[in-house]
Structure formats: structure tokens, C-alpha cells
XYZ file of C-alpha atoms in Angstrom:
273
model
C 77.156 101.565 163.307
C 79.171 103.464 160.691
C 76.100 105.496 159.767
C 75.520 106.348 163.420
C 79.133 107.460 163.878
C 78.976 109.606 160.740
C 75.768 111.210 161.972
C 77.324 111.942 165.376
C 80.427 113.384 163.701
C 78.345 115.635 161.438
C 76.325 116.874 164.403
C 79.459 117.589 166.447
C 81.100 119.325 163.494
C 78.009 121.457 162.915
C 77.871 122.449 166.586
C 81.568 123.338 166.519
C 81.079 125.508 163.406
C 78.151 127.338 164.995
C 80.276 128.012 168.061
C 83.127 129.360 165.962
C 80.739 131.597 164.020
C 79.473 133.091 167.313
C 83.055 133.779 168.407
C 83.935 135.393 165.060
C 80.740 137.473 165.132
C 81.894 139.019 168.416
C 84.862 140.637 166.634
C 84.938 143.108 163.748
C 82.812 141.745 160.907
C 83.012 142.855 157.255
C 79.848 144.568 156.090
C 80.134 143.558 152.431
C 81.687 140.398 150.986
C 81.687 139.548 147.274
C 82.299 136.161 145.652
C 83.383 135.139 142.168
C 81.747 131.703 142.041
C 84.334 130.062 139.801
C 85.020 126.397 139.123
C 81.565 124.862 138.617
C 82.489 123.389 135.230
C 85.851 122.024 136.343
C 84.194 120.567 139.442
C 81.683 118.755 137.199
C 84.318 117.474 134.748
C 86.479 116.207 137.594
C 83.531 114.107 138.785
C 82.299 113.063 135.337
C 79.091 115.021 135.881
C 77.023 117.012 133.425
C 78.038 120.686 133.472
C 74.494 121.573 134.537
C 74.941 119.502 137.711
C 78.095 121.465 138.533
C 76.138 124.720 138.339
C 73.322 123.204 140.429
C 75.777 122.136 143.135
C 77.223 125.644 142.934
C 73.819 127.083 143.823
C 73.652 124.983 146.985
C 77.153 126.201 147.882
C 75.836 129.752 147.486
C 72.964 129.051 149.903
C 75.412 127.635 152.431
C 77.875 130.513 152.087
C 75.086 133.097 152.299
C 73.798 131.571 155.542
C 77.297 131.535 157.042
C 77.772 135.215 156.170
C 74.372 136.152 157.587
C 75.080 134.269 160.812
C 78.332 136.210 161.106
C 76.443 139.480 160.764
C 77.629 140.424 157.279
C 75.258 143.099 155.941
C 75.672 142.490 152.205
C 76.757 139.579 149.995
C 77.360 140.132 146.282
C 77.972 137.246 143.889
C 79.004 137.057 140.238
C 76.288 134.736 138.938
C 76.504 135.275 135.163
C 78.765 137.460 133.035
C 77.583 139.191 129.887
C 80.500 137.344 128.278
C 78.943 134.005 129.302
C 76.398 134.382 126.498
C 79.288 133.343 124.224
C 79.296 129.842 125.730
C 77.517 126.936 124.050
C 73.767 127.311 123.590
C 73.208 124.178 125.654
C 75.117 125.532 128.655
C 73.562 129.003 128.432
C 70.068 127.472 128.284
C 70.877 125.278 131.284
C 72.097 128.306 133.238
C 68.984 130.298 132.352
C 66.759 127.395 133.424
C 68.688 127.113 136.687
C 68.402 130.874 137.288
C 64.640 130.780 136.785
C 63.994 127.787 139.038
C 66.357 128.824 141.826
C 65.108 132.415 141.946
C 61.594 131.082 142.407
C 62.839 128.509 144.920
C 64.506 131.238 146.961
C 61.218 133.089 147.231
C 58.812 130.145 147.596
C 60.967 128.533 150.260
C 62.571 131.725 151.490
C 62.726 130.979 155.207
C 66.381 132.024 155.318
C 65.693 135.290 153.467
C 62.821 136.048 155.831
C 64.741 135.061 158.964
C 67.616 137.403 158.157
C 65.532 140.078 156.405
C 67.391 139.698 153.103
C 66.525 141.975 150.206
C 67.358 140.331 146.870
C 68.705 142.518 144.067
C 69.586 141.353 140.558
C 72.234 143.700 139.146
C 73.144 143.873 135.487
C 71.577 143.948 132.040
C 68.356 142.224 133.058
C 66.844 143.017 129.655
C 69.328 140.550 128.089
C 67.771 137.647 130.011
C 64.974 135.500 128.503
C 61.514 136.817 129.374
C 60.743 133.898 131.711
C 63.909 134.633 133.713
C 63.091 138.349 133.768
C 59.707 137.439 135.223
C 61.377 135.374 137.967
C 63.670 138.313 138.719
C 60.716 140.674 139.084
C 58.877 138.230 141.372
C 61.943 137.644 143.578
C 62.734 141.338 143.901
C 59.109 142.252 144.595
C 58.730 139.602 147.300
C 61.837 140.748 149.198
C 61.694 144.513 148.571
C 60.561 145.321 152.122
C 63.333 143.308 153.796
C 65.797 145.767 155.293
C 68.307 143.879 157.450
C 70.574 142.305 154.816
C 71.239 142.386 151.079
C 71.983 139.700 148.492
C 73.144 141.069 145.139
C 73.088 138.592 142.234
C 75.109 140.071 139.383
C 73.603 138.699 136.156
C 74.220 139.376 133.317
C 76.963 141.703 134.462
C 80.418 143.069 133.771
C 82.163 145.795 135.717
C 83.056 147.769 132.595
C 79.390 147.864 131.621
C 78.443 148.976 135.138
C 80.974 151.822 135.064
C 79.967 152.903 131.559
C 76.289 152.869 132.548
C 77.021 154.942 135.668
C 78.932 157.549 133.657
C 76.121 157.693 131.111
C 73.596 158.242 133.915
C 75.649 161.116 135.353
C 75.895 162.765 131.911
C 72.140 162.400 131.392
C 71.560 163.929 134.843
C 73.798 166.888 133.938
C 72.075 167.423 130.611
C 68.626 167.263 132.209
C 69.721 169.752 134.860
C 71.353 172.096 132.360
C 74.706 171.877 134.162
C 77.931 172.847 132.388
C 80.695 170.279 132.921
C 83.344 172.986 132.638
C 81.934 174.612 135.774
C 80.733 171.423 137.451
C 83.120 168.616 136.409
C 82.030 165.001 136.906
C 83.608 163.572 140.060
C 84.221 160.080 141.415
C 81.413 160.714 143.906
C 78.996 161.426 141.019
C 79.848 158.107 139.375
C 79.740 156.241 142.684
C 76.122 157.336 143.219
C 75.082 155.572 140.018
C 76.993 152.324 140.477
C 74.587 149.377 140.589
C 75.732 148.373 144.063
C 75.160 151.920 145.345
C 71.701 152.110 143.799
C 70.946 148.790 145.529
C 71.856 150.301 148.902
C 75.012 148.224 149.402
C 77.713 149.338 151.856
C 81.307 149.734 150.584
C 83.004 146.473 149.626
C 85.341 145.000 152.264
C 86.383 141.612 150.874
C 86.356 139.930 147.468
C 86.837 136.151 147.319
C 87.392 134.089 144.178
C 87.255 130.304 144.192
C 89.006 127.706 141.978
C 92.553 129.038 142.347
C 92.297 131.537 139.492
C 93.805 134.910 140.473
C 92.005 137.598 138.491
C 88.897 139.756 138.861
C 87.378 138.825 135.468
C 85.580 142.167 135.101
C 83.804 141.968 138.466
C 83.423 144.930 140.846
C 86.605 146.586 139.578
C 85.406 150.025 140.682
C 84.366 148.786 144.130
C 87.575 146.796 144.657
C 89.895 149.676 143.794
C 90.672 150.771 147.360
C 91.000 149.197 150.831
C 89.469 145.897 149.701
C 91.017 142.580 150.716
C 91.361 140.095 147.863
C 91.401 136.379 148.632
C 91.832 133.475 146.217
C 90.719 130.016 147.312
C 91.933 126.881 145.551
C 88.582 125.120 146.165
C 86.089 124.880 143.310
C 82.975 126.860 144.134
C 80.672 123.847 144.808
C 83.240 122.603 147.353
C 83.626 125.907 149.168
C 82.356 126.249 152.716
C 82.955 127.546 156.219
C 86.524 126.296 156.499
C 87.456 128.215 153.340
C 85.876 131.414 154.677
C 87.368 131.112 158.176
C 90.924 132.300 157.295
C 89.432 135.140 155.225
C 87.484 136.454 158.232
C 90.427 135.957 160.590
C 92.691 137.888 158.211
C 90.153 140.708 158.028
C 89.847 140.886 161.818
C 93.620 140.850 162.304
C 94.017 143.774 159.903
C 91.201 145.760 161.555
C 92.719 145.245 165.003
C 96.159 146.161 163.663
C 94.812 149.364 162.148
C 92.976 150.225 165.368
C 96.186 149.687 167.307
C 98.105 152.043 165.033
C 95.372 154.685 165.318
C 95.383 154.464 169.136
C 99.180 154.691 169.174
C 99.140 157.844 167.049
C 96.388 159.470 169.096
C 98.298 158.856 172.336
C 101.423 160.674 171.130
């Protein structure tokens, strides 16, 4: 009886969530949401789990959050999967993360019904050459299999830091100028030049609208600092990443919609004067 009631409750809750998503999708929807997936290790310790299990549960939270965003009509989702700085962690944890990255990248493509349904192109952004060869191979396979999808984008940042992204973009602009024989005194490097070579821009991502960090920590941790510098809403959830879900994202979307409507109201007021 208890099992039957739980099943009925889950079904009702799922139906209610789907209805809410349809209502939210009818309003202004952010085109690009980014997530700092923080708290996997603390989640595991709190439950006396192996750290690897915390990261595994975090992957399933990513699948759930990605599907919610796609159902809403979000064009691009970018997640901080692995920092260059994470290589400084214990060898055991780094190896476990690399193993997880390899298996889940292949899982996404072998059982990629969700990616196909929503036309998701998968991009891995960062210093891919720093990854073990087997993980690099999985990256190449995943990107190749989704390269023709053109409705939505999933950016996995790994191994990545924002400072490295900015430095790489500047270096690319300088190399472009040198190759073209341009004099920087006559043609100074602009923000637009650097923007063209940011990894998110090269991946075809729209401008960032919202950045969400889980686990209650309130810092960017060297993630999308260039992209988050202007007109980006920052939200910090107290939930550990494996626990995050629709009810954590709901107030974020409502806040975004309220601000869009408020801005539209101000614009209409000014234009009517």
C-alpha cells in the first residue's frame, strides 16, 4: 500500500512539474544558463559514501537539470565539470573523475535519446590535451556524434579555468594580427576581438544570462568570469549538486522572468513619454 501511494505521489509530482515547466516556457526564457556543479564531495561525506559515488550521483543530477532546461527552451547549458586546478587533488580522486568522464561521455552518445530529441550539440571546452588519451578519445567520439545537432548546446568545461580561456583568446588575437601583418598601434585589440576567440563563442554559444552555483559557496572559482561580467544574474543554491533539481531552478527562472518583464515595462514607459 505504501509503495502504491509513493508511486502515485511521484507520478502526480512529475505531472505537476511538467505543467509548471510548460507555464514557465510560455514566458521569457534565458538562452544560456551555466552551472558550477559544486558539493559532490561534501554530499558523499555526509552520506558516508565513496567520493566517486558523489561524483556519479552528480552526473545524474546534470542529466536531470539538462532535461529541465531543454524542456524550458533554454538554448545553451554550460557546466563546470573539471577545473585545471582539480589535477592537484589526490591521484585516486583524479583517476576516478577521469574514469567517470570517459564512461559518461560514451553513455551520453550510446544512449543519447535526450540529445537527439532536443538536437543537442556537445562541446568539451578547455585544455583537452591535458586529459588522458582514453578520455580524449571519448571526447572526440562524443563531439563527432553530435556535431550536426543544431537546436541546443551543452558545453562541458573540462579541464578549464576562465583565466586560461581569456589568456588563450588574447593569444589567438595576437597570432591573428601577426599573421595578417596588422599594427596594434593602428588597430588596437578590442573587447570584441577577444570575445570572438572565447571558447564559448567559438562553440556557438549565445551570451550568458544566468550563472548558478550549488552547495552554498558564493564565488565564481575561475569560471566564465569574462562571460559573467555584465548583465548576468548570479544565483547561489544551498543544495549540494547531486541534490539539485527543478525546485531549486524554479526561483531562478521566476527571478529572471520578473526582471525581464520589469525591464520591458521601463522601456515601454520611456518610449511612451
